[in-house]
Coordinates of C-alpha atoms in Angstrom, one line a residue:
Chain A
M1 CA -53.6 20.4 16.6
G2 CA -53.5 21.7 20.3
L3 CA -55.6 22.3 23.3
D4 CA -56.7 25.8 23.3
F5 CA -60.3 26.8 22.0
D6 CA -59.1 27.6 18.5
S7 CA -56.2 24.9 18.0
A8 CA -58.6 22.2 19.6
R9 CA -60.9 22.8 16.7
L10 CA -60.5 19.8 13.9
P11 CA -59.8 20.9 10.5
N12 CA -62.9 21.6 7.9
P13 CA -62.4 21.3 4.7
Y14 CA -65.6 23.4 4.1
L15 CA -64.7 26.2 5.6
T16 CA -63.6 29.3 3.1
A17 CA -61.8 32.6 3.7
E18 CA -65.4 34.1 3.8
H19 CA -66.4 31.8 6.8
E20 CA -63.2 32.9 8.7
E21 CA -63.7 36.2 7.9
W22 CA -67.3 35.9 9.9
R23 CA -65.7 34.4 12.7
T24 CA -63.1 37.4 13.1
H25 CA -65.6 40.3 12.9
I26 CA -68.3 38.4 15.1
R27 CA -65.3 37.4 17.8
R28 CA -64.1 40.8 17.7
F29 CA -67.5 41.9 18.4
F30 CA -68.2 39.8 21.3
D31 CA -64.6 40.3 22.7
R32 CA -65.3 44.0 22.8
E33 CA -68.9 44.5 23.3
V34 CA -70.2 41.5 25.3
I35 CA -67.4 39.3 26.9
P36 CA -66.5 42.1 29.2
F37 CA -69.8 42.7 30.7
A38 CA -71.6 39.1 30.0
D39 CA -70.7 37.9 33.6
D40 CA -72.6 41.2 35.0
W41 CA -75.7 40.6 33.0
D42 CA -75.7 37.3 34.2
E43 CA -75.6 38.4 37.7
A44 CA -78.2 41.3 37.1
G45 CA -80.7 39.0 35.6
M46 CA -80.8 41.1 32.2
I47 CA -79.1 42.0 28.7
P48 CA -79.1 45.7 28.1
E49 CA -81.5 46.7 25.0
A50 CA -78.5 48.0 23.2
L51 CA -77.1 44.6 22.3
W52 CA -80.1 43.8 20.0
L53 CA -79.6 46.7 17.8
K54 CA -75.7 46.2 17.7
S55 CA -76.3 42.4 16.8
A56 CA -78.6 43.4 14.0
A57 CA -76.4 46.2 12.7
I58 CA -73.4 43.7 12.0
G59 CA -75.9 40.8 10.5
I60 CA -76.0 38.6 13.7
L61 CA -79.7 38.4 13.9
G62 CA -80.3 38.2 10.1
L63 CA -78.1 35.6 9.3
G64 CA -79.7 33.1 7.4
Y65 CA -82.9 35.1 7.0
P66 CA -84.4 36.5 3.2
E67 CA -83.1 39.7 2.2
E68 CA -86.6 41.1 1.4
Y69 CA -87.0 41.1 5.5
G70 CA -83.4 42.7 6.1
G71 CA -81.6 39.3 6.4
V72 CA -78.8 38.0 4.8
Q73 CA -79.3 34.5 3.0
E74 CA -77.6 34.6 -0.2
G75 CA -74.2 32.6 0.1
I76 CA -75.0 31.9 3.6
D77 CA -74.8 28.2 4.6
I78 CA -74.5 25.7 7.5
W79 CA -71.0 26.9 8.4
H80 CA -71.8 30.7 8.9
K81 CA -74.6 29.6 11.4
N82 CA -72.0 26.9 13.3
I83 CA -69.4 29.3 13.7
L84 CA -72.1 32.0 14.9
N85 CA -73.2 29.5 17.5
E86 CA -69.7 28.6 18.2
E87 CA -68.5 32.0 18.8
L88 CA -71.9 32.9 21.3
A89 CA -70.9 29.7 23.3
R90 CA -67.3 31.1 23.9
I91 CA -69.1 34.0 25.6
A92 CA -69.8 31.2 28.1
V93 CA -72.7 33.0 29.5
G94 CA -75.6 30.7 28.4
G95 CA -78.3 33.4 28.8
V96 CA -76.9 35.6 26.2
S97 CA -77.4 33.6 23.4
A98 CA -80.6 31.8 24.2
T99 CA -82.2 35.6 25.0
L100 CA -80.6 37.3 21.9
M101 CA -81.2 34.6 19.5
V102 CA -84.6 33.2 20.6
H103 CA -86.4 34.5 17.6
G104 CA -84.1 31.4 15.6
I105 CA -87.1 29.3 16.9
A106 CA -89.8 31.5 16.7
L107 CA -89.5 33.4 13.2
P108 CA -88.6 30.3 10.8
P109 CA -92.2 29.1 11.3
L110 CA -93.5 32.4 10.3
I111 CA -91.6 32.8 7.4
K112 CA -92.3 29.5 6.4
Y113 CA -96.1 29.2 6.8
A114 CA -97.5 32.7 7.9
S115 CA -99.2 34.9 5.4
E116 CA -96.9 37.5 3.5
A117 CA -98.6 40.3 5.4
I118 CA -97.7 39.0 9.1
S119 CA -94.4 38.0 7.8
Q120 CA -93.9 41.8 6.6
T121 CA -95.2 43.1 10.2
V122 CA -93.4 40.9 12.2
V123 CA -90.0 39.9 10.6
P124 CA -88.4 43.0 9.8
P125 CA -88.6 44.8 13.3
V126 CA -87.1 41.5 15.0
L127 CA -84.3 41.2 12.8
A128 CA -83.6 45.0 13.2
G129 CA -83.2 44.2 16.9
E130 CA -86.6 46.7 17.3
K131 CA -88.9 43.8 18.4
R132 CA -88.7 40.5 19.9
I133 CA -90.6 37.1 19.1
S134 CA -90.8 34.1 21.4
L135 CA -91.9 30.6 21.1
A136 CA -94.7 29.1 22.9
V137 CA -95.0 25.9 23.0
T138 CA -94.4 23.8 26.3
E139 CA -97.5 24.0 29.0
P140 CA -97.4 23.1 32.5
E141 CA -99.1 20.0 31.7
A142 CA -97.5 19.1 28.2
G143 CA -93.6 19.5 27.4
S144 CA -91.6 17.1 25.4
D145 CA -95.3 15.5 24.2
V146 CA -96.4 18.5 22.3
A147 CA -99.3 16.5 21.0
Q148 CA -100.8 16.6 24.2
L149 CA -101.3 20.4 24.8
Q150 CA -104.1 22.0 26.3
T151 CA -104.2 25.7 25.4
K152 CA -107.4 26.1 23.4
A153 CA -108.2 28.2 20.5
R154 CA -112.0 28.5 20.2
Q155 CA -113.4 29.9 16.7
E156 CA -115.5 32.9 17.2
G157 CA -116.4 34.8 13.8
D158 CA -113.1 35.7 12.2
H159 CA -111.2 35.5 15.6
Y160 CA -110.2 32.7 17.8
V161 CA -110.6 32.9 21.5
V162 CA -107.5 31.6 23.5
N163 CA -107.4 30.4 26.8
G164 CA -104.3 28.5 28.7
S165 CA -101.1 29.1 29.5
K166 CA -97.5 28.6 28.0
T167 CA -94.2 28.1 30.8
Y168 CA -90.3 27.8 30.5
I169 CA -90.9 30.4 27.1
T170 CA -87.6 31.9 26.6
G171 CA -87.4 35.3 26.0
G172 CA -91.2 35.6 27.1
M173 CA -91.1 38.6 29.4
N174 CA -90.1 41.0 26.7
A175 CA -91.1 39.3 23.8
N176 CA -93.8 41.4 21.2
W177 CA -95.4 38.4 19.7
F178 CA -95.4 34.8 20.6
T179 CA -95.3 32.0 17.9
T180 CA -98.0 29.9 20.0
A181 CA -99.0 26.2 19.6
V182 CA -102.8 26.0 20.4
R183 CA -105.3 23.3 20.0
T184 CA -108.1 23.8 17.8
A185 CA -109.7 20.6 17.5
D186 CA -109.6 17.3 19.3
A187 CA -106.9 15.7 21.3
G188 CA -103.9 14.7 19.5
A189 CA -101.2 16.0 16.9
S190 CA -104.1 16.2 14.4
G191 CA -105.6 19.2 16.6
V192 CA -102.7 21.4 17.0
S193 CA -102.4 24.9 15.1
A194 CA -100.0 27.5 15.2
L195 CA -101.1 31.1 16.2
L196 CA -99.2 34.3 16.4
I197 CA -100.6 36.2 19.2
P198 CA -99.6 39.7 20.1
A199 CA -98.1 40.2 23.2
D200 CA -100.3 43.2 23.9
L201 CA -103.5 41.9 23.3
P202 CA -106.0 42.1 26.2
G203 CA -106.2 39.0 28.3
V204 CA -102.5 38.3 27.8
S205 CA -100.6 38.3 31.0
R206 CA -97.0 36.9 32.1
T207 CA -94.9 36.0 35.2
S208 CA -91.1 35.8 35.4
L209 CA -89.3 32.6 36.0
N210 CA -86.1 34.1 37.4
R211 CA -85.1 31.7 39.5
K212 CA -83.2 29.3 37.3
Q213 CA -80.1 27.0 37.5
G214 CA -78.7 28.8 34.6
W215 CA -79.8 31.3 32.0
W216 CA -79.7 33.7 34.5
C217 CA -80.0 36.9 32.0
S218 CA -82.6 35.2 30.1
D219 CA -86.3 36.5 30.8
T220 CA -88.0 33.4 30.9
A221 CA -91.5 33.7 31.6
T222 CA -95.0 31.7 32.2
I223 CA -97.5 33.1 29.5
Y224 CA -101.5 33.2 30.5
F225 CA -104.1 33.9 28.1
D226 CA -107.5 34.7 29.3
N227 CA -110.1 34.9 26.9
V228 CA -107.4 36.2 24.1
R229 CA -109.4 37.3 20.7
V230 CA -106.9 36.6 18.3
P231 CA -107.5 37.5 14.6
K232 CA -107.8 34.3 12.4
A233 CA -105.3 36.1 9.9
N234 CA -102.6 35.1 12.5
L235 CA -102.8 31.4 11.9
V236 CA -99.2 30.1 10.6
G237 CA -100.0 27.5 8.3
E238 CA -103.3 25.7 7.8
E239 CA -105.8 25.0 10.9
N240 CA -104.8 22.0 12.8
C241 CA -101.6 21.5 10.6
G242 CA -99.5 23.3 13.8
F243 CA -97.8 20.0 14.8
R244 CA -96.0 20.1 11.6
V245 CA -95.2 23.9 11.9
I246 CA -93.6 23.3 15.2
M247 CA -91.9 20.1 14.7
S248 CA -90.2 21.7 11.5
N249 CA -88.2 23.9 13.8
F250 CA -86.4 21.4 15.8
N251 CA -83.7 20.3 13.6
S252 CA -82.1 23.8 13.3
E253 CA -82.5 24.3 16.8
R254 CA -80.7 20.9 17.8
L255 CA -78.0 21.6 15.6
A256 CA -77.4 25.3 16.9
M257 CA -77.8 23.9 20.3
S258 CA -75.0 20.9 19.3
A259 CA -72.7 23.8 18.0
A260 CA -72.8 25.6 21.1
M261 CA -72.6 22.9 23.3
E262 CA -69.4 21.3 21.2
S263 CA -67.8 25.1 21.5
S264 CA -68.7 25.2 25.2
A265 CA -66.7 21.8 26.1
R266 CA -63.8 23.5 24.1
V267 CA -63.7 26.4 26.4
C268 CA -63.6 23.7 29.4
L269 CA -60.6 22.3 28.1
E270 CA -58.9 25.3 27.2
D271 CA -59.4 26.8 30.9
A272 CA -58.5 23.6 32.4
V273 CA -55.2 23.0 30.4
A274 CA -54.4 26.6 31.3
W275 CA -54.8 26.1 34.9
A276 CA -53.3 22.9 35.0
R277 CA -50.1 24.3 33.0
N278 CA -49.6 26.9 35.9
R279 CA -50.9 25.7 39.0
K280 CA -47.8 23.8 41.3
T281 CA -49.3 21.0 43.5
F282 CA -46.6 18.3 45.3
G283 CA -43.6 20.3 43.5
K284 CA -44.7 19.7 39.9
R285 CA -47.4 21.2 37.4
L286 CA -50.8 19.8 37.6
A287 CA -50.3 19.1 34.2
D288 CA -47.5 16.6 35.2
H289 CA -49.7 14.4 37.2
Q290 CA -50.9 11.7 35.1
V291 CA -54.4 11.6 36.7
I292 CA -54.7 15.2 35.3
R293 CA -53.1 14.6 32.0
H294 CA -55.4 11.7 31.5
K295 CA -58.2 13.9 32.4
I296 CA -57.5 16.2 29.7
A297 CA -56.5 13.8 27.2
E298 CA -59.9 12.4 27.8
M299 CA -61.6 15.5 27.5
K300 CA -59.9 16.2 23.9
Q301 CA -60.6 12.9 22.8
R302 CA -64.3 13.0 23.2
I303 CA -64.4 16.7 21.9
N304 CA -62.5 15.4 18.8
A305 CA -65.2 12.6 18.7
T306 CA -68.2 15.0 19.1
H307 CA -66.7 17.4 16.9
A308 CA -66.0 15.1 13.8
Y309 CA -69.8 13.9 14.6
L310 CA -70.8 17.8 14.1
Q311 CA -69.1 18.1 11.1
V312 CA -70.6 15.2 9.6
V313 CA -74.3 16.1 10.6
S314 CA -73.6 19.5 9.1
A315 CA -72.0 18.5 5.9
E316 CA -75.2 16.3 5.3
I317 CA -77.2 19.6 5.8
F318 CA -74.6 21.6 3.7
E319 CA -75.4 18.8 0.9
G320 CA -79.2 19.1 1.3
R321 CA -80.0 15.6 3.2
E322 CA -80.5 16.4 6.9
S323 CA -81.2 13.7 9.0
A324 CA -83.0 13.9 12.2
A325 CA -81.9 10.7 13.8
D326 CA -78.3 12.0 13.4
I327 CA -79.3 15.3 14.5
A328 CA -81.0 13.8 17.7
L329 CA -78.1 11.8 18.4
L330 CA -75.7 14.2 17.7
K331 CA -77.3 16.8 20.2
V332 CA -77.3 13.7 22.8
Q333 CA -73.3 13.6 22.0
C334 CA -72.9 17.0 22.6
S335 CA -74.8 17.4 25.6
Q336 CA -72.9 14.4 27.2
T337 CA -69.4 15.9 26.1
M338 CA -70.4 19.1 27.5
E339 CA -71.3 17.6 30.7
Y340 CA -68.2 15.7 31.2
C341 CA -65.9 18.4 30.3
A342 CA -67.5 20.9 32.5
R343 CA -67.2 18.1 35.2
E344 CA -63.6 17.4 34.4
A345 CA -62.5 20.8 34.0
M346 CA -64.2 21.8 37.3
Q347 CA -62.3 19.0 39.0
I348 CA -59.0 20.5 37.4
L349 CA -59.5 23.6 38.6
G350 CA -60.8 22.9 42.1
G351 CA -62.0 26.0 44.1
I352 CA -61.5 28.4 42.1
G353 CA -63.5 26.9 39.2
Y354 CA -66.5 26.4 42.0
M355 CA -66.2 30.5 42.2
R356 CA -68.8 32.5 40.5
G357 CA -67.2 34.5 37.9
S358 CA -64.8 31.3 36.1
R359 CA -66.0 30.4 32.6
I360 CA -66.2 27.0 34.0
E361 CA -68.4 27.7 36.6
R362 CA -71.0 29.4 34.7
I363 CA -70.6 26.4 31.9
Y364 CA -71.1 24.2 34.6
R365 CA -74.7 25.4 35.3
E366 CA -75.8 25.6 31.7
V367 CA -75.3 21.8 31.3
R368 CA -78.8 20.7 32.2
V369 CA -80.6 23.3 30.0
N370 CA -78.8 22.0 27.0
A371 CA -79.6 18.8 28.1
I372 CA -83.3 18.9 28.6
G373 CA -84.1 22.1 26.2
G374 CA -84.7 21.6 22.5
G375 CA -85.4 17.8 23.1
S376 CA -84.3 16.2 26.4
E377 CA -81.5 13.2 25.9
E378 CA -84.3 10.7 26.6
I379 CA -86.5 12.1 23.8
M380 CA -83.9 12.4 21.3
R381 CA -82.8 8.8 21.6
D382 CA -86.6 7.8 21.4
L383 CA -86.9 10.0 18.2
A384 CA -84.0 8.5 16.6
A385 CA -84.8 5.0 17.5
R386 CA -87.8 5.5 16.2
Q387 CA -86.4 7.2 12.8
L388 CA -84.4 4.4 12.3
G389 CA -86.8 2.0 12.3
L390 CA -86.5 0.1 15.6
Chain B
M1 CA -60.9 62.3 -4.6
K2 CA -58.9 59.2 -4.6
V3 CA -57.6 57.6 -1.7
L4 CA -54.9 54.7 -1.7
V5 CA -54.7 52.5 1.2
P6 CA -52.0 50.0 1.4
I7 CA -52.4 47.2 4.1
K8 CA -50.1 44.6 5.4
R9 CA -50.9 40.6 6.1
V10 CA -49.6 40.3 9.8
V11 CA -49.8 37.9 12.5
D12 CA -52.8 38.4 14.6
Y13 CA -52.1 40.9 17.4
N14 CA -53.7 38.2 19.9
V15 CA -51.1 35.6 19.1
K16 CA -48.3 34.8 20.9
V17 CA -45.3 34.7 18.6
R18 CA -42.4 31.9 19.1
P19 CA -39.3 31.7 17.8
K20 CA -38.9 28.8 15.1
S21 CA -36.6 26.2 17.0
D22 CA -33.6 26.7 14.9
G23 CA -33.9 30.5 15.2
S24 CA -33.9 31.3 11.8
D25 CA -37.1 33.3 12.1
A26 CA -40.6 33.5 13.9
D27 CA -42.4 30.5 13.7
L28 CA -45.6 31.7 12.0
A29 CA -46.9 27.9 10.8
N30 CA -51.0 27.8 11.3
L31 CA -51.2 31.0 13.1
K32 CA -54.1 33.4 12.9
M33 CA -53.2 36.3 10.5
S34 CA -55.0 39.5 10.1
I35 CA -54.8 43.0 8.6
N36 CA -52.1 45.3 10.7
P37 CA -54.4 46.9 13.2
F38 CA -52.6 50.8 11.9
C39 CA -53.7 49.5 8.4
E40 CA -57.1 48.9 9.7
I41 CA -57.1 52.3 11.2
A42 CA -56.5 53.8 7.9
V43 CA -59.0 52.0 6.0
E44 CA -61.4 53.0 8.4
E45 CA -60.4 56.8 8.4
A46 CA -60.9 56.7 4.5
V47 CA -64.4 55.0 4.8
R48 CA -65.3 57.9 7.3
L49 CA -64.0 60.3 4.7
R50 CA -65.9 58.8 1.8
E51 CA -69.2 58.7 4.2
K52 CA -68.7 62.6 4.9
G53 CA -68.7 63.2 1.1
A54 CA -64.9 64.1 0.9
V55 CA -63.7 61.2 -0.9
T56 CA -65.0 59.1 -4.3
E57 CA -63.0 56.1 -4.3
I58 CA -61.1 54.0 -2.0
V59 CA -58.4 51.5 -3.0
A60 CA -56.7 49.2 -1.3
V61 CA -53.3 47.6 -1.9
S62 CA -51.2 45.0 -0.4
I63 CA -47.6 43.4 -1.3
G64 CA -47.0 40.2 -0.4
M65 CA -47.9 36.6 -0.6
Q66 CA -51.3 35.3 -2.5
Q67 CA -52.8 34.8 0.9
S68 CA -52.6 38.7 1.3
Q69 CA -55.9 38.5 -0.6
E70 CA -57.8 37.6 2.8
Q71 CA -56.7 41.0 4.0
L72 CA -57.8 42.9 1.1
R73 CA -61.1 41.3 1.5
T74 CA -61.2 42.7 4.7
A75 CA -60.6 46.0 3.9
L76 CA -63.1 45.5 0.8
A77 CA -65.8 44.1 3.6
L78 CA -64.9 47.4 5.7
G79 CA -65.5 49.5 3.0
A80 CA -62.8 50.0 0.5
D81 CA -64.0 50.0 -3.3
R82 CA -61.5 47.7 -5.0
A83 CA -58.4 46.1 -4.2
I84 CA -55.0 45.4 -5.8
L85 CA -52.3 42.7 -4.7
I86 CA -48.9 42.8 -5.8
S87 CA -48.3 39.4 -5.5
T88 CA -44.7 38.1 -4.3
D89 CA -43.3 35.4 -2.1
L90 CA -40.3 37.0 -1.2
A91 CA -40.3 38.9 2.3
V92 CA -40.9 42.1 1.6
E93 CA -39.2 45.3 3.1
P94 CA -40.1 48.8 3.6
L95 CA -37.9 50.0 0.7
A96 CA -39.6 47.5 -1.6
I97 CA -43.1 48.3 -0.6
A98 CA -42.5 51.8 -0.8
K99 CA -41.1 51.6 -4.4
C100 CA -44.0 49.3 -5.4
L101 CA -46.4 51.8 -4.0
K102 CA -44.8 54.7 -6.0
A103 CA -45.1 52.7 -9.0
L104 CA -48.4 51.8 -8.5
M105 CA -49.3 55.9 -7.5
D106 CA -47.9 56.7 -11.0
S107 CA -50.9 54.9 -12.9
E108 CA -53.5 55.2 -10.0
K109 CA -52.9 59.0 -9.3
P110 CA -54.3 59.2 -5.7
D111 CA -54.8 62.2 -3.9
I112 CA -54.1 60.5 -0.6
V113 CA -51.9 57.6 0.6
L114 CA -53.3 56.7 3.9
L115 CA -51.2 53.9 5.7
G116 CA -51.0 52.6 9.0
K117 CA -47.5 54.1 11.0
Q118 CA -46.0 50.9 11.1
A119 CA -46.9 46.9 10.8
I120 CA -47.0 45.0 14.3
D121 CA -44.9 42.3 12.8
G122 CA -41.3 44.4 12.0
D123 CA -42.4 47.4 13.9
N124 CA -40.5 49.3 11.1
N125 CA -42.3 52.4 10.6
Q126 CA -40.5 53.2 7.8
T127 CA -42.7 52.7 4.7
G128 CA -44.9 56.1 4.6
Q129 CA -41.6 58.3 5.2
M130 CA -39.9 56.3 2.4
L131 CA -42.7 56.8 0.0
G132 CA -42.8 60.5 0.9
A133 CA -39.2 60.5 0.2
F134 CA -39.9 58.8 -3.3
T135 CA -42.9 60.8 -4.5
G136 CA -41.7 64.4 -3.1
Y137 CA -45.2 64.7 -1.7
A138 CA -45.9 66.1 1.7
Q139 CA -46.3 63.7 4.6
G140 CA -48.2 63.9 8.1
T141 CA -47.0 61.0 10.0
F142 CA -48.8 59.6 13.0
A143 CA -51.7 61.1 12.7
S144 CA -54.4 61.1 15.2
E145 CA -56.8 63.5 13.4
L146 CA -57.2 63.9 9.6
T147 CA -59.5 66.7 8.0
L148 CA -59.8 67.7 4.3
E149 CA -60.3 71.3 3.6
D150 CA -59.6 73.6 0.7
G151 CA -57.8 71.0 -1.4
R152 CA -55.6 70.6 1.6
A153 CA -55.2 67.7 4.2
V154 CA -55.0 68.7 7.7
V155 CA -53.2 66.4 10.1
K156 CA -52.8 66.6 13.6
R157 CA -49.4 64.6 14.4
E158 CA -49.0 62.8 18.0
V159 CA -45.3 63.7 18.5
D160 CA -43.2 63.5 21.3
G161 CA -43.8 67.2 23.0
G162 CA -47.7 66.6 22.3
L163 CA -49.7 67.3 19.2
Q164 CA -48.6 69.0 16.0
T165 CA -51.0 70.4 13.3
V166 CA -49.7 70.2 9.9
S167 CA -51.6 71.5 6.8
L168 CA -50.4 69.5 3.8
E169 CA -50.9 70.2 -0.1
L170 CA -52.4 67.1 -2.0
P171 CA -51.5 64.8 -3.2
A172 CA -50.0 63.7 0.3
I173 CA -48.8 60.8 2.4
V174 CA -50.8 60.5 5.7
T175 CA -49.8 57.6 8.1
S176 CA -52.1 56.6 11.0
D177 CA -51.5 56.6 14.9
L178 CA -53.8 54.4 17.0
R179 CA -56.2 57.3 18.3
L180 CA -57.2 58.1 14.8
N181 CA -60.3 56.2 15.1
E182 CA -61.7 52.7 16.3
P183 CA -62.6 50.7 13.0
R184 CA -65.8 49.2 12.9
Y185 CA -67.3 45.7 12.8
A186 CA -67.6 44.6 9.0
S187 CA -71.4 43.4 9.0
L188 CA -72.4 40.3 7.3
P189 CA -73.9 42.0 4.4
N190 CA -70.5 43.7 3.7
I191 CA -68.5 40.7 4.0
M192 CA -70.8 38.7 1.6
K193 CA -70.9 42.2 -0.8
A194 CA -66.9 42.2 -0.6
K195 CA -66.9 39.1 -2.3
R196 CA -68.0 40.3 -5.6
K197 CA -65.6 44.0 -5.5
P198 CA -63.0 43.8 -8.0
L199 CA -59.5 42.4 -6.9
D200 CA -56.6 42.8 -9.2
T201 CA -53.5 40.9 -8.9
M202 CA -50.0 42.2 -10.2
T203 CA -46.4 41.5 -9.8
P204 CA -43.4 43.6 -8.7
E205 CA -42.0 42.9 -11.9
E206 CA -45.0 44.2 -14.1
L207 CA -44.4 47.7 -12.0
G208 CA -40.5 47.5 -12.5
V209 CA -39.5 47.1 -8.9
D210 CA -36.8 44.8 -7.7
V211 CA -38.1 43.5 -4.3
S212 CA -35.3 41.4 -3.6
P213 CA -34.3 41.6 0.3
R214 CA -31.5 44.1 1.1
T215 CA -31.2 43.0 4.7
Q216 CA -30.6 39.6 6.1
L217 CA -32.1 37.9 9.1
I218 CA -29.5 36.3 11.1
N219 CA -31.3 35.1 14.3
V220 CA -34.5 35.4 16.3
R221 CA -34.7 34.4 19.8
L222 CA -36.7 35.1 22.7
P223 CA -35.8 38.0 25.2
A224 CA -34.5 36.8 28.4
E225 CA -37.4 36.2 31.0
R226 CA -37.7 38.6 33.5
V227 CA -37.0 37.8 37.1
A228 CA -39.5 38.3 39.7
G229 CA -39.6 41.9 41.5
I230 CA -39.6 42.3 45.2
I231 CA -41.6 44.7 47.5
V232 CA -39.1 47.0 49.6
E233 CA -40.0 48.4 52.8
D234 CA -39.7 52.2 52.3
V235 CA -38.5 54.9 50.0
A236 CA -35.1 54.9 51.4
T237 CA -34.6 51.2 50.8
L238 CA -35.6 51.5 47.1
V239 CA -33.2 54.6 46.5
D240 CA -30.5 52.6 47.9
K241 CA -31.4 49.4 45.4
L242 CA -31.8 51.9 42.4
K243 CA -28.4 53.2 43.4
N244 CA -26.2 50.5 44.6
E245 CA -27.8 47.5 43.1
A246 CA -29.5 48.4 39.8
K247 CA -27.2 51.3 39.3
V248 CA -29.8 53.3 37.5
I249 CA -29.4 56.4 39.3
S250 CA -26.4 57.8 40.9

C-alpha cells in the first residue's frame, strides 16, 4: 500500500480483470481527452459538445442502462459504476462529471416509472450523447424538504398546466427535458407528482446561475414555468406518487457522490505527498518534518476508513441489500474526509496550492457542493437516525 | 484473409520501474501491467484492415504467464476475434517467442503476422525479424503505413534516412512503429463482449518448442543520476567547455 492515487486504494476482492479493463480504458480516455483541457473548460464555464458524443461512444453515458435503449446492463455491477465515478473525480474538475453525468439522476425515474413511449423517445438520444436531461426538484422555497415544493400542475383536459420555478438545476441551461417534481394535489408528500417537461414548450424559460463557488463549467440554471401545457402522457409514475419516484433515485446518487469524494481525497493525498517529498524547508524535505508527516498519515488513515466503509456499503448493494441509512452516513463520512484532505493538502502545498490551476485548489472549492448537494450532511444524519429507528 | 497479432504483457508505460533491492531484476511486484503499446498499435491496425474489408479474421496470441490472458482480453475488446495463450512461467526471450510463433503459424496459416516492432520492457526489437528468418517470409519492419493491394502488403517503413516503401509478397511479417495509428479506446460493450470470445490455451511443449532461456540476467541497476546543468554566458564559453571540460568536440 502506498500514498499515490492507485496504491493508496484498499484492495477490493470483488474486482475482476474486466473491472480493471474498464478502468484502464476510461482512464486513458480521460487522460487524453479530458484532463489536459478540463481546467480551461472550468475557467471558460463550459464543456464542449463533443465530449458527450465521445463519452457515449466508449460507453460512459450508457453504463448500467438497459440495452434496448442503447445502454450496457448485462454483467454491469456497482463496481463498474464506482470505478467510473472514481476516475471522473480524478479529473479533479467537479463540474465535468456533474454536467456530463447529470442524466444519472434524471433518467432512472423515467426508465422505472414512465410509459414505454416516453422512455423510447427520451432515453436513447440521451445515452447517445445527442440530447440532455436534467432533474428539477429544488425550488427557491423548497430544497431538502421536497414535500413542501410549490410548483403547481393543474389538470386541464388531457394536459397539465404548470406554473412555478426550479433552481440550482444542474445541466439546466442546456437540458432538452426536465424530470420535474410538481404539485398535483394538496400540501405534503402525497400531493407530489413527477412530470417530464420538454424544455422547448411555450412558457419554459431559464436563467443561468453561473456565479458559483465550484462547478464552474456546469450549466446550472433557474427554470421558470409560466402556464406550460404538458401532455398528461408525460406523467412519470402515477399521479400524486411522485415523492417516491424522486426519492427512489437518491441512494444511487449518494453512492456515486461518495465514490467520487473518496477519490477526490486520494487525489489530495497524492499531490500533497508528491509536494512534501520534493519541497525543502529549513534544510530538509517537508516530508521529514513531523508536523507534515502526521498530516499525511492522518489523511491516509481517514481515507482508509472512508474507503473501507465505501466498500462495505457497495458490497451490500452488490449483494442486493442496500441500506439507505448506511448510504446516508457514508456520504457524510466521504464529504468530511474530502474536506479534511483538501484542507490539509492545501496547508502542505501552501501558496502554490492556493493558486488556480492546481488540483488541490479545484477540489477545495468543490467540497461544499458535495457536502450539500444530493442531501446535506445534516439531512443525511437525520435520515439515518430515522432509518435506524431512533 | 487472416491476421495473426502477437502481443506481449509488459509493465504499464506510465509506471516508474525500479530494480529489486538485490539487483537481480526489475521489481515488478504489484505494478500495473498492460499490453505493450506497439502491440496495441498492431491490434488496432488489424482491426482497421478488417473494417476496410481487407481482413476477415484477427487472432491475437501471447506467449507468457497465465496473467497474459488479461492483455489478450484487451486485444479482444479492441476487436480481435479470438485469442491463444501459449502458457509458460519461464521468462521468454525473442528467440523462443519467434519459434513458438513459427510453430503456431504452421497450424494457423495467417496471411499476415502483424507485431509490435519491440516491447517496452526488454526493448529487444528482434521477434519480428527472427520470425521472418524462421519462416522465410518477406518482412516489413517499422511500418508507419500498411496497405493491402493485389495480394501484396505495401509497407511504408521508418528508416534512418526517412521513409522506405516496400511491397511484400504474402504471407508476410510486418512490425508496427509508433506512427502507424493511434489505437482506439475499447468501449464498454466491447469489453463485455470480449469476455465471451474464445481464448484457447496451449503450451510451448505442445508446439514442440523449447523456451528455456539462452541468456542470463546478471544484474539490474539504475543509471547514474544526472548532475544539474549550468547556463553558460555565450557561445564561446559553450564551445570552450565542450572542448576542454566535456571533451566531446575537438
